[in-house]
Amino acid sequence: MRSFIAITLPDAVVEQLEDLQDGLRGATWSLSETFHITLAFLGDQPRRTLEDVDSHLIALDATAFDLTLASVGVFGQTRASRSVHALVAEASPLSRLQAKVETAVRAASVPLESRRYIPHVTLGRWKRGEVRSEELGAYLADNMRFKSDVFKVSRFTLFHSELGRSGAVHTALAEYELSANSARP
């Protein structure tokens, strides 16, 4: 099963992101019901492995925290980019949660990608050459001051993802609550 672990977004923030999905000819905009902040991509895993991941995630100890999305960007150089996303404002608690999730996943013997973690929400994608770099530059300049409402992250979710012709369908397999108060000083 193709799976990932992510934070879902509140409706008010989803609406703010939907407002960014305009003004970039050639982009295929992500469906708002698929907006999320990935903590770990697991790839294709057998059900038994996901059950093991689940048991490690249940034991994870982390505290709820506030988060904000700020600015819009691309990975790499503008002319070579193939997606646009909303960036997560600097958030140490998110980095700590993501590291704990990675540790739990690795404890279940699931290999993870080695690239640097850059938390974001994908807004849209395109094939090479479908979006002109000048238009992308203008879009990014128009939206560089974007800032979402502050929202509370109080849980994260293990998802199964099925790819289809009209996009991915994400199904929640399990949710994990974060504690309201830290158990540590």
mmCIF file of C-alpha atoms in Angstrom:
data_model
loop_
_atom_site.group_PDB
_atom_site.id
_atom_site.type_symbol
_atom_site.label_atom_id
_atom_site.label_comp_id
_atom_site.label_asym_id
_atom_site.label_seq_id
_atom_site.Cartn_x
_atom_site.Cartn_y
_atom_site.Cartn_z
ATOM 1 C CA MET A 1 0.000 0.000 0.000
ATOM 2 C CA ARG A 2 1.379 3.405 -1.004
ATOM 3 C CA SER A 3 1.450 5.311 2.300
ATOM 4 C CA PHE A 4 2.588 8.468 4.032
ATOM 5 C CA ILE A 5 2.307 10.219 7.388
ATOM 6 C CA ALA A 6 1.064 13.810 7.408
ATOM 7 C CA ILE A 7 -0.592 16.709 9.169
ATOM 8 C CA THR A 8 -3.972 17.729 7.792
ATOM 9 C CA LEU A 9 -5.057 21.360 7.677
ATOM 10 C CA PRO A 10 -8.093 23.121 9.157
ATOM 11 C CA ASP A 11 -10.809 24.320 6.775
ATOM 12 C CA ALA A 12 -9.944 28.008 7.210
ATOM 13 C CA VAL A 13 -6.336 27.404 6.109
ATOM 14 C CA VAL A 14 -7.491 25.191 3.223
ATOM 15 C CA GLU A 15 -9.660 28.098 2.016
ATOM 16 C CA GLN A 16 -6.689 30.465 2.216
ATOM 17 C CA LEU A 17 -4.629 28.032 0.120
ATOM 18 C CA GLU A 18 -7.412 27.665 -2.437
ATOM 19 C CA ASP A 19 -7.196 31.438 -2.965
ATOM 20 C CA LEU A 20 -3.591 30.929 -4.138
ATOM 21 C CA GLN A 21 -4.648 28.480 -6.836
ATOM 22 C CA ASP A 22 -5.121 30.995 -9.612
ATOM 23 C CA GLY A 23 -2.996 33.036 -11.960
ATOM 24 C CA LEU A 24 -0.567 30.413 -13.216
ATOM 25 C CA ARG A 25 -1.449 29.151 -16.681
ATOM 26 C CA GLY A 26 -0.412 25.562 -17.310
ATOM 27 C CA ALA A 27 -0.524 24.467 -13.668
ATOM 28 C CA THR A 28 -2.728 21.583 -12.591
ATOM 29 C CA TRP A 29 -3.937 22.624 -9.168
ATOM 30 C CA SER A 30 -4.020 20.103 -6.317
ATOM 31 C CA LEU A 31 -7.415 19.128 -4.968
ATOM 32 C CA SER A 32 -7.953 20.936 -1.683
ATOM 33 C CA GLU A 33 -8.997 17.706 0.054
ATOM 34 C CA THR A 34 -5.450 16.425 -0.532
ATOM 35 C CA PHE A 35 -3.691 19.392 1.115
ATOM 36 C CA HIS A 36 -1.336 18.176 3.841
ATOM 37 C CA ILE A 37 2.127 18.610 5.331
ATOM 38 C CA THR A 38 4.048 15.367 4.868
ATOM 39 C CA LEU A 39 6.031 14.107 7.846
ATOM 40 C CA ALA A 40 7.286 10.911 6.164
ATOM 41 C CA PHE A 41 6.656 9.216 2.826
ATOM 42 C CA LEU A 42 6.649 5.443 3.247
ATOM 43 C CA GLY A 43 6.162 4.372 -0.364
ATOM 44 C CA ASP A 44 4.598 0.988 -1.061
ATOM 45 C CA GLN A 45 4.435 -1.115 2.085
ATOM 46 C CA PRO A 46 2.678 -4.378 2.964
ATOM 47 C CA ARG A 47 -0.167 -4.176 5.474
ATOM 48 C CA ARG A 48 1.902 -6.001 8.108
ATOM 49 C CA THR A 49 4.641 -3.344 7.890
ATOM 50 C CA LEU A 50 2.047 -0.586 8.264
ATOM 51 C CA GLU A 51 0.734 -2.335 11.378
ATOM 52 C CA ASP A 52 4.287 -2.271 12.760
ATOM 53 C CA VAL A 53 4.628 1.436 11.853
ATOM 54 C CA ASP A 54 1.303 2.050 13.614
ATOM 55 C CA SER A 55 2.511 0.402 16.828
ATOM 56 C CA HIS A 56 5.606 2.640 16.847
ATOM 57 C CA LEU A 57 3.597 5.789 16.101
ATOM 58 C CA ILE A 58 1.154 5.015 18.920
ATOM 59 C CA ALA A 59 4.101 5.079 21.347
ATOM 60 C CA LEU A 60 5.404 8.418 20.027
ATOM 61 C CA ASP A 61 5.441 11.188 22.658
ATOM 62 C CA ALA A 62 5.005 14.708 21.277
ATOM 63 C CA THR A 63 3.199 17.880 22.259
ATOM 64 C CA ALA A 64 0.635 19.862 20.255
ATOM 65 C CA PHE A 65 1.899 23.137 18.781
ATOM 66 C CA ASP A 66 0.915 26.131 16.665
ATOM 67 C CA LEU A 67 1.901 26.431 13.015
ATOM 68 C CA THR A 68 1.673 28.993 10.211
ATOM 69 C CA LEU A 69 2.164 28.762 6.469
ATOM 70 C CA ALA A 70 4.154 31.682 5.088
ATOM 71 C CA SER A 71 5.097 32.519 1.508
ATOM 72 C CA VAL A 72 4.859 30.534 -1.697
ATOM 73 C CA GLY A 73 7.816 28.866 -3.379
ATOM 74 C CA VAL A 74 9.274 26.227 -5.656
ATOM 75 C CA PHE A 75 12.039 23.666 -5.268
ATOM 76 C CA GLY A 76 15.161 24.470 -7.237
ATOM 77 C CA GLN A 77 15.458 27.161 -9.859
ATOM 78 C CA THR A 78 12.301 28.796 -11.196
ATOM 79 C CA ARG A 79 12.917 27.792 -14.820
ATOM 80 C CA ALA A 80 13.338 24.098 -13.885
ATOM 81 C CA SER A 81 10.510 23.902 -11.340
ATOM 82 C CA ARG A 82 7.557 21.597 -11.802
ATOM 83 C CA SER A 83 5.514 22.424 -8.718
ATOM 84 C CA VAL A 84 4.535 25.325 -6.499
ATOM 85 C CA HIS A 85 3.835 25.096 -2.787
ATOM 86 C CA ALA A 86 3.046 27.046 0.363
ATOM 87 C CA LEU A 87 5.946 26.960 2.782
ATOM 88 C CA VAL A 88 5.711 26.314 6.495
ATOM 89 C CA ALA A 89 7.011 29.184 8.619
ATOM 90 C CA GLU A 90 9.970 28.234 10.806
ATOM 91 C CA ALA A 91 8.661 25.855 13.459
ATOM 92 C CA SER A 92 10.976 23.958 15.784
ATOM 93 C CA PRO A 93 8.128 21.859 17.216
ATOM 94 C CA LEU A 94 7.312 20.631 13.699
ATOM 95 C CA SER A 95 10.952 19.663 13.143
ATOM 96 C CA ARG A 96 10.978 17.758 16.433
ATOM 97 C CA LEU A 97 7.739 15.944 15.562
ATOM 98 C CA GLN A 98 9.028 15.045 12.099
ATOM 99 C CA ALA A 99 12.267 13.650 13.588
ATOM 100 C CA LYS A 100 10.278 11.531 16.052
ATOM 101 C CA VAL A 101 8.052 10.230 13.243
ATOM 102 C CA GLU A 102 11.141 9.318 11.189
ATOM 103 C CA THR A 103 12.630 7.491 14.173
ATOM 104 C CA ALA A 104 9.403 5.538 14.672
ATOM 105 C CA VAL A 105 9.204 4.622 10.982
ATOM 106 C CA ARG A 106 12.826 3.482 10.889
ATOM 107 C CA ALA A 107 12.202 1.398 14.046
ATOM 108 C CA ALA A 108 9.600 -0.439 11.952
ATOM 109 C CA SER A 109 12.381 -1.148 9.401
ATOM 110 C CA VAL A 110 10.969 1.154 6.717
ATOM 111 C CA PRO A 111 13.688 2.947 4.733
ATOM 112 C CA LEU A 112 13.116 6.670 4.200
ATOM 113 C CA GLU A 113 14.383 9.142 1.638
ATOM 114 C CA SER A 114 17.619 10.824 2.661
ATOM 115 C CA ARG A 115 16.838 14.305 1.329
ATOM 116 C CA ARG A 116 16.490 17.281 3.647
ATOM 117 C CA TYR A 117 13.034 17.783 5.122
ATOM 118 C CA ILE A 118 11.322 20.923 3.799
ATOM 119 C CA PRO A 119 7.774 21.172 5.173
ATOM 120 C CA HIS A 120 5.290 22.473 2.605
ATOM 121 C CA VAL A 121 1.828 22.080 1.085
ATOM 122 C CA THR A 122 1.807 21.363 -2.650
ATOM 123 C CA LEU A 123 -0.552 23.746 -4.444
ATOM 124 C CA GLY A 124 -0.030 22.651 -8.037
ATOM 125 C CA ARG A 125 2.167 20.801 -10.519
ATOM 126 C CA TRP A 126 2.996 20.887 -14.211
ATOM 127 C CA LYS A 127 5.080 19.081 -16.777
ATOM 128 C CA ARG A 128 8.316 20.639 -17.967
ATOM 129 C CA GLY A 129 7.617 23.539 -20.307
ATOM 130 C CA GLU A 130 3.903 23.922 -19.434
ATOM 131 C CA VAL A 131 4.479 26.983 -17.229
ATOM 132 C CA ARG A 132 6.642 29.826 -18.496
ATOM 133 C CA SER A 133 9.349 30.900 -16.050
ATOM 134 C CA GLU A 134 8.356 34.567 -16.437
ATOM 135 C CA GLU A 135 4.776 33.786 -15.419
ATOM 136 C CA LEU A 136 5.978 31.644 -12.528
ATOM 137 C CA GLY A 137 8.246 34.469 -11.368
ATOM 138 C CA ALA A 138 5.328 36.913 -11.452
ATOM 139 C CA TYR A 139 3.090 34.438 -9.582
ATOM 140 C CA LEU A 140 5.725 33.954 -6.878
ATOM 141 C CA ALA A 141 6.252 37.724 -6.546
ATOM 142 C CA ASP A 142 2.493 38.295 -6.241
ATOM 143 C CA ASN A 143 2.187 35.682 -3.472
ATOM 144 C CA MET A 144 5.461 36.013 -1.573
ATOM 145 C CA ARG A 145 3.736 37.836 1.309
ATOM 146 C CA PHE A 146 1.170 35.073 1.818
ATOM 147 C CA LYS A 147 0.655 34.121 5.439
ATOM 148 C CA SER A 148 -2.002 31.760 6.721
ATOM 149 C CA ASP A 149 -3.864 31.981 9.976
ATOM 150 C CA VAL A 150 -2.076 30.352 12.890
ATOM 151 C CA PHE A 151 -3.476 26.875 13.500
ATOM 152 C CA LYS A 152 -3.056 24.227 16.186
ATOM 153 C CA VAL A 153 -1.445 20.919 15.236
ATOM 154 C CA SER A 154 -2.922 18.440 17.684
ATOM 155 C CA ARG A 155 -2.722 15.219 15.636
ATOM 156 C CA PHE A 156 -1.148 13.579 12.629
ATOM 157 C CA THR A 157 -2.361 10.811 10.351
ATOM 158 C CA LEU A 158 -1.139 7.666 8.601
ATOM 159 C CA PHE A 159 -2.605 7.695 5.074
ATOM 160 C CA HIS A 160 -3.003 5.216 2.256
ATOM 161 C CA SER A 161 -2.753 6.944 -1.124
ATOM 162 C CA GLU A 162 -4.188 5.644 -4.384
ATOM 163 C CA LEU A 163 -3.144 7.348 -7.592
ATOM 164 C CA GLY A 164 -5.842 7.741 -10.229
ATOM 165 C CA ARG A 165 -6.497 9.619 -13.437
ATOM 166 C CA SER A 166 -8.155 12.504 -11.589
ATOM 167 C CA GLY A 167 -5.483 12.705 -8.879
ATOM 168 C CA ALA A 168 -4.605 10.962 -5.648
ATOM 169 C CA VAL A 169 -7.196 9.731 -3.178
ATOM 170 C CA HIS A 170 -5.952 9.750 0.411
ATOM 171 C CA THR A 171 -7.597 7.482 2.975
ATOM 172 C CA ALA A 172 -6.811 7.832 6.677
ATOM 173 C CA LEU A 173 -5.656 4.535 8.201
ATOM 174 C CA ALA A 174 -4.946 5.832 11.726
ATOM 175 C CA GLU A 175 -4.765 9.127 13.631
ATOM 176 C CA TYR A 176 -2.359 9.958 16.430
ATOM 177 C CA GLU A 177 -3.146 12.601 19.033
ATOM 178 C CA LEU A 178 -0.446 14.903 20.352
ATOM 179 C CA SER A 179 -0.467 15.663 24.062
ATOM 180 C CA ALA A 180 -1.783 19.012 25.237
ATOM 181 C CA ASN A 181 1.098 19.462 27.683
ATOM 182 C CA SER A 182 4.647 18.241 27.531
ATOM 183 C CA ALA A 183 5.465 15.392 29.878
ATOM 184 C CA ARG A 184 9.004 16.773 30.062
ATOM 185 C CA PRO A 185 10.137 20.069 31.640
#
